[in-house]
PDB file of C-alpha atoms in Angstrom:
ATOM      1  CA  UNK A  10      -5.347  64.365   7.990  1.00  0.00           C
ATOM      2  CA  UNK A  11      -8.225  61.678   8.546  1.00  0.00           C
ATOM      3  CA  UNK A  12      -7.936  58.755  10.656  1.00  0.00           C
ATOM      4  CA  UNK A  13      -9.521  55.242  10.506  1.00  0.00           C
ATOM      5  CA  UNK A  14     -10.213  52.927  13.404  1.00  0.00           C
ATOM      6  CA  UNK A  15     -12.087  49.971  14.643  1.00  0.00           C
ATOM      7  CA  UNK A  16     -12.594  48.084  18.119  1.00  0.00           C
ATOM      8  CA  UNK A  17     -13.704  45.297  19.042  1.00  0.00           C
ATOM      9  CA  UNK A  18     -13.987  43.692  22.585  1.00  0.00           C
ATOM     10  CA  UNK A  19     -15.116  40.448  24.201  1.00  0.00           C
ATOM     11  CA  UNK A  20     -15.822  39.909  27.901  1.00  0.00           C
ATOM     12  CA  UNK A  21     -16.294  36.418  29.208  1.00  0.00           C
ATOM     13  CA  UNK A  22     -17.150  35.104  25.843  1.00  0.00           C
ATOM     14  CA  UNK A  23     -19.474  37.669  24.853  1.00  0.00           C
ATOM     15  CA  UNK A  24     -19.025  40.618  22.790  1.00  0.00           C
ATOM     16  CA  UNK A  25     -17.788  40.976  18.963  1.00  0.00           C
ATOM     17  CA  UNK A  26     -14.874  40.214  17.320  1.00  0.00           C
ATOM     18  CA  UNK A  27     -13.475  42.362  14.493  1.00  0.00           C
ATOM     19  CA  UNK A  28     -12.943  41.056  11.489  1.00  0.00           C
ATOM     20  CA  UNK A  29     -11.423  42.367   7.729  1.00  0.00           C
ATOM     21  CA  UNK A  30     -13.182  45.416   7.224  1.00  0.00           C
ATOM     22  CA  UNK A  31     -12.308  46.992   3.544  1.00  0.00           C
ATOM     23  CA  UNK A  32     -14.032  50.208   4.087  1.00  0.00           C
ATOM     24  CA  UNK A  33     -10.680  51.213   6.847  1.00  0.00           C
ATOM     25  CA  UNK A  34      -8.373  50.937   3.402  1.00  0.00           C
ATOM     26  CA  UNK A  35     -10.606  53.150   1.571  1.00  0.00           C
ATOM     27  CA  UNK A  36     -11.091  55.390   4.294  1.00  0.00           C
ATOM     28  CA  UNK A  37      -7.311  55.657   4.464  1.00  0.00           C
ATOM     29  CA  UNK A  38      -6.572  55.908   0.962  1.00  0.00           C
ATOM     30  CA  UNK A  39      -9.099  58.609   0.734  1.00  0.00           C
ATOM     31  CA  UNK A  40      -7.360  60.268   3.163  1.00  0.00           C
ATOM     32  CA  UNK A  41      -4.055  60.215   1.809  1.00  0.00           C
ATOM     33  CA  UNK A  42      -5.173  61.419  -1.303  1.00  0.00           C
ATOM     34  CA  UNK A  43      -6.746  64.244   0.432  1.00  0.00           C
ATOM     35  CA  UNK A  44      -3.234  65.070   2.156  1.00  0.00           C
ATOM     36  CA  UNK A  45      -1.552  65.133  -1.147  1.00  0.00           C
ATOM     37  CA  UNK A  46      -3.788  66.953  -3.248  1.00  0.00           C
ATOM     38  CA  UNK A  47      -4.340  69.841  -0.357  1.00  0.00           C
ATOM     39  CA  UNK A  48       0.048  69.703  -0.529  1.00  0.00           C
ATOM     40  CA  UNK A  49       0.065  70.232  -4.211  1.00  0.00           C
ATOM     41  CA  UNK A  50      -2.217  72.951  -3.986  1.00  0.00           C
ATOM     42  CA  UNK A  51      -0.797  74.948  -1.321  1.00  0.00           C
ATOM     43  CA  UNK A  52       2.556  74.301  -3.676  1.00  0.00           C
ATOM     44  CA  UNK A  53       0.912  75.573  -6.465  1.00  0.00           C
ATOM     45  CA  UNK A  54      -0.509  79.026  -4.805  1.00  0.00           C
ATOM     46  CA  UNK A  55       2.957  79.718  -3.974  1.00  0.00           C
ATOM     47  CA  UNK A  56       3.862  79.495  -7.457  1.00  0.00           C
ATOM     48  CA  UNK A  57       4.257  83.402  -9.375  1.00  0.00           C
ATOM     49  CA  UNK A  58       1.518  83.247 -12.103  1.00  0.00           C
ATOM     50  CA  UNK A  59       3.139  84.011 -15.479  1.00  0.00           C
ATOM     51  CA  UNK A  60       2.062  83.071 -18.798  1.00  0.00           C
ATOM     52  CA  UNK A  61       3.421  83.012 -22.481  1.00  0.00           C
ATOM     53  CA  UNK A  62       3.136  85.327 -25.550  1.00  0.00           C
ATOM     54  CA  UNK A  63       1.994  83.383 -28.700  1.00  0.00           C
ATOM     55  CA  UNK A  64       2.505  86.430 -31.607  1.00  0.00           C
ATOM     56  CA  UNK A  65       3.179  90.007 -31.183  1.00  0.00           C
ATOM     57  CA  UNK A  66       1.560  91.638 -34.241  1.00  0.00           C
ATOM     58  CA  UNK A  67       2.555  95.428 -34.108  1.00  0.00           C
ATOM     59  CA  UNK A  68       0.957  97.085 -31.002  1.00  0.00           C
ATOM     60  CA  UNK A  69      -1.184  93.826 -30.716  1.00  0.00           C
ATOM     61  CA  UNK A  70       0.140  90.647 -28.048  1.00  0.00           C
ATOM     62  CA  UNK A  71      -1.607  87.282 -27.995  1.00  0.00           C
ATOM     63  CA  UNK A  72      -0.902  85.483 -24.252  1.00  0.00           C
ATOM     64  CA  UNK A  73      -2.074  82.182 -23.498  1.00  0.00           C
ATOM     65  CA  UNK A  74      -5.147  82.164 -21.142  1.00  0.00           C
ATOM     66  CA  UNK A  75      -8.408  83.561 -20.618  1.00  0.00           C
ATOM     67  CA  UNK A  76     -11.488  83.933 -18.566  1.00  0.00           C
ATOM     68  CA  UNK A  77     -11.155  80.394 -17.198  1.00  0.00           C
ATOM     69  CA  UNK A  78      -7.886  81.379 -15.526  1.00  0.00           C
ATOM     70  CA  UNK A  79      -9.131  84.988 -14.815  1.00  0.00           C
ATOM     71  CA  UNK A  80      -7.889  87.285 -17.022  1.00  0.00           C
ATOM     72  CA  UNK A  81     -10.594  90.016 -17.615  1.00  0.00           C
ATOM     73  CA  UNK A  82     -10.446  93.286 -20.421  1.00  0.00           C
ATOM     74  CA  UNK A  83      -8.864  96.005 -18.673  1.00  0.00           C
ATOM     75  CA  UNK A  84      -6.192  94.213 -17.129  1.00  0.00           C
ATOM     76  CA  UNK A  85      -2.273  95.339 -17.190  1.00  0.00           C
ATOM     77  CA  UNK A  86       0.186  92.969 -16.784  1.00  0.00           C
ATOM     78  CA  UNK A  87       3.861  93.230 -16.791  1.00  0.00           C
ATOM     79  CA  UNK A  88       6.252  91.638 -19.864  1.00  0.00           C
ATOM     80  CA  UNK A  89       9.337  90.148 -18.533  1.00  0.00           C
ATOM     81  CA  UNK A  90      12.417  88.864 -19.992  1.00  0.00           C
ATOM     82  CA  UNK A  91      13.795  85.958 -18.540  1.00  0.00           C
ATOM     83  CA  UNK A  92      16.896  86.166 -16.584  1.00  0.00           C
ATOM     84  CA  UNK A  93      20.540  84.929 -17.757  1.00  0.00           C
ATOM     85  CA  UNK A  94      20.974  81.128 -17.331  1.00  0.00           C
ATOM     86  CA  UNK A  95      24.861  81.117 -15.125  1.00  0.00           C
ATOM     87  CA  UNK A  96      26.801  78.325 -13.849  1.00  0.00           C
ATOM     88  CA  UNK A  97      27.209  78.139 -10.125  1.00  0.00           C
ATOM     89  CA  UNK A  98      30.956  77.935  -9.214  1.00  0.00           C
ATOM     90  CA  UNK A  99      30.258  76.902  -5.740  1.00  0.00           C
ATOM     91  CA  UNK A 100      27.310  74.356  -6.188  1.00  0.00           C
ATOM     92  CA  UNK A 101      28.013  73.600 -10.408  1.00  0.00           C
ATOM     93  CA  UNK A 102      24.285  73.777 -10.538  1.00  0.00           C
ATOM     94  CA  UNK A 103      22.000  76.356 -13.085  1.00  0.00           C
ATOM     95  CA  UNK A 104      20.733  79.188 -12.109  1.00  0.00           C
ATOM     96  CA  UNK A 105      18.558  81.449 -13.537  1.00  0.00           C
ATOM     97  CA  UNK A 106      19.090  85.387 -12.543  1.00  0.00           C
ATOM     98  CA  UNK A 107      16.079  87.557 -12.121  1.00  0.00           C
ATOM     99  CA  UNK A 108      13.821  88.448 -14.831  1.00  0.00           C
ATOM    100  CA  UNK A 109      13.801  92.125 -15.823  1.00  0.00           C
ATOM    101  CA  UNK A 110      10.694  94.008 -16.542  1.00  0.00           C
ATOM    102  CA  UNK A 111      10.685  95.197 -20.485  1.00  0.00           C
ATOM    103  CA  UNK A 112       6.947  96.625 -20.628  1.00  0.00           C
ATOM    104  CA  UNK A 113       3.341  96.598 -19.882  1.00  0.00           C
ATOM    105  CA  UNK A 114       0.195  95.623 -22.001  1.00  0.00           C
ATOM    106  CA  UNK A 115      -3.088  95.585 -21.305  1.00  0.00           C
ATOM    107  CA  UNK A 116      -5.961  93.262 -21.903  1.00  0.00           C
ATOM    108  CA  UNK A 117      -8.297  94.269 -24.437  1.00  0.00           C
ATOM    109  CA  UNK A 118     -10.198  91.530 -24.877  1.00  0.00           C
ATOM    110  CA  UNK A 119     -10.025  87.771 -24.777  1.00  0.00           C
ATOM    111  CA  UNK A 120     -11.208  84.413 -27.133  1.00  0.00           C
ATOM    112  CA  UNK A 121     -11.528  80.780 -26.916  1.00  0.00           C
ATOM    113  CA  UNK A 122     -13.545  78.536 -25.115  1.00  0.00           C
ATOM    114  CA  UNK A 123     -12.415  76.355 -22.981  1.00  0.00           C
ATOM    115  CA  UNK A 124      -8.838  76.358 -20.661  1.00  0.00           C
ATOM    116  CA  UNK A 125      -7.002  74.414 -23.376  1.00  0.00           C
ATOM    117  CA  UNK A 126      -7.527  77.151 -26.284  1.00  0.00           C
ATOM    118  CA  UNK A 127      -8.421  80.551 -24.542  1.00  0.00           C
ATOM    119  CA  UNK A 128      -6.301  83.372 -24.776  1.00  0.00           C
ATOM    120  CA  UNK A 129      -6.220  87.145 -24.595  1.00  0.00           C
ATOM    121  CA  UNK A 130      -5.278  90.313 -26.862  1.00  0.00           C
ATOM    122  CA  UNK A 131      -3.424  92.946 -25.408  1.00  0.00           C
ATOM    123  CA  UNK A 132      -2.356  96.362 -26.454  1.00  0.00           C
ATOM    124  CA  UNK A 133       1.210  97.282 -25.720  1.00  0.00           C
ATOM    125  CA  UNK A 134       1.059 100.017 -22.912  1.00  0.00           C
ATOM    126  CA  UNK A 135       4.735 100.671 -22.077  1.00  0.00           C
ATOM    127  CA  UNK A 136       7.897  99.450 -23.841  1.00  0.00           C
ATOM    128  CA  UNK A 137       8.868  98.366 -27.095  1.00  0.00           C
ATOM    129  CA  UNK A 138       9.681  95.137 -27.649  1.00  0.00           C
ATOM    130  CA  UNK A 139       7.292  94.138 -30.509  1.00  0.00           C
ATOM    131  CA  UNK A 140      10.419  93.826 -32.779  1.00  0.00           C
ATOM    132  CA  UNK A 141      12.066  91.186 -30.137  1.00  0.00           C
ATOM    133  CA  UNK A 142      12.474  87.549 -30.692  1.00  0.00           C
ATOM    134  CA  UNK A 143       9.858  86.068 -28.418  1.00  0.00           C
ATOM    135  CA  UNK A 144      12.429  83.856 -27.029  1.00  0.00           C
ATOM    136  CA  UNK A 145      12.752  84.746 -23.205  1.00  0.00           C
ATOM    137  CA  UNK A 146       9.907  86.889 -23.166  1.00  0.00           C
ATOM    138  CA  UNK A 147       6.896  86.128 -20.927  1.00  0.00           C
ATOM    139  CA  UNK A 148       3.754  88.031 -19.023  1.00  0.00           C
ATOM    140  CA  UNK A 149       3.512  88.191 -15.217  1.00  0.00           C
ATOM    141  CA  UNK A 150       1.710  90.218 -12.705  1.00  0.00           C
ATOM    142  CA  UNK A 151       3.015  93.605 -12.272  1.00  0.00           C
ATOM    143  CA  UNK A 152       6.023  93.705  -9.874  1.00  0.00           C
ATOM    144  CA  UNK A 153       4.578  97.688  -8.978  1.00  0.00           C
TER     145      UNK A 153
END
């Protein structure tokens, strides 16, 4: 948190009086934004990393992200299926169940250039669900 502040005295007629000084909005502003982006991220680490599978192409998987987000050849990663969507009787709000673990693949190489069209190939390592509807599916750190 950052704080802004200004004095000004006088003493028998001398000394300085404080006028409109714009810099104390900016400086507060500044630090406001500071305070919310520092929130957001902390949020955000909290936040299970998962990602999506574009194609499964026999023992091949294409995921979203690459080397920008950290993703490097070698790496195994856990495919999940999402959990059942259920009515609560008590609160009559959604809730998703816990996803179950349906396989492992790991990174054989990635492509793309930039965070908005990277992505990875992956060789299916445990499990079979190249036959599945993608629906549901998604990748996610190992829970092991």
């Amino acid at each position: 948190t950052g704080t802004a502040t200004v004095e000004a005295g006088e003493v028998a007629g001398y000394g300085s009086k404080a006028s409109y000084d714009a810099t104390l909005n900016d400086k507060a502003i500044d630090a406001a934004v500071s305070d919310v982006l520092n929130t957001l991220i902390r949020k955000l680490e909290e936040r299970e990393w998962r990602t999506d599978i574009l194609k499964v192409d026999g023992d091949q998987v294409y995921i979203s992200g690459g080397t920008h987000q950290g993703i490097k050849q070698g790496e195994v990663f856990a495919v999940m299926n999402r959990g059942e969507q259920v009515k609560s009787q008590q609160t009559g709000f959604g809730i998703e169940l816990p996803a179950t673990q349906v396989g492992k693949i790991e990174v054989v190489s990635t492509f793309g250039t930039s965070e908005a069209n990277e992505g990875a190939i992956a060789k299916i390592v445990e499990g079979d669900f190249a036959a599945a509807a993608l629906n549901g599916l998604f990748v996610a750190e190992p829970t092991e």
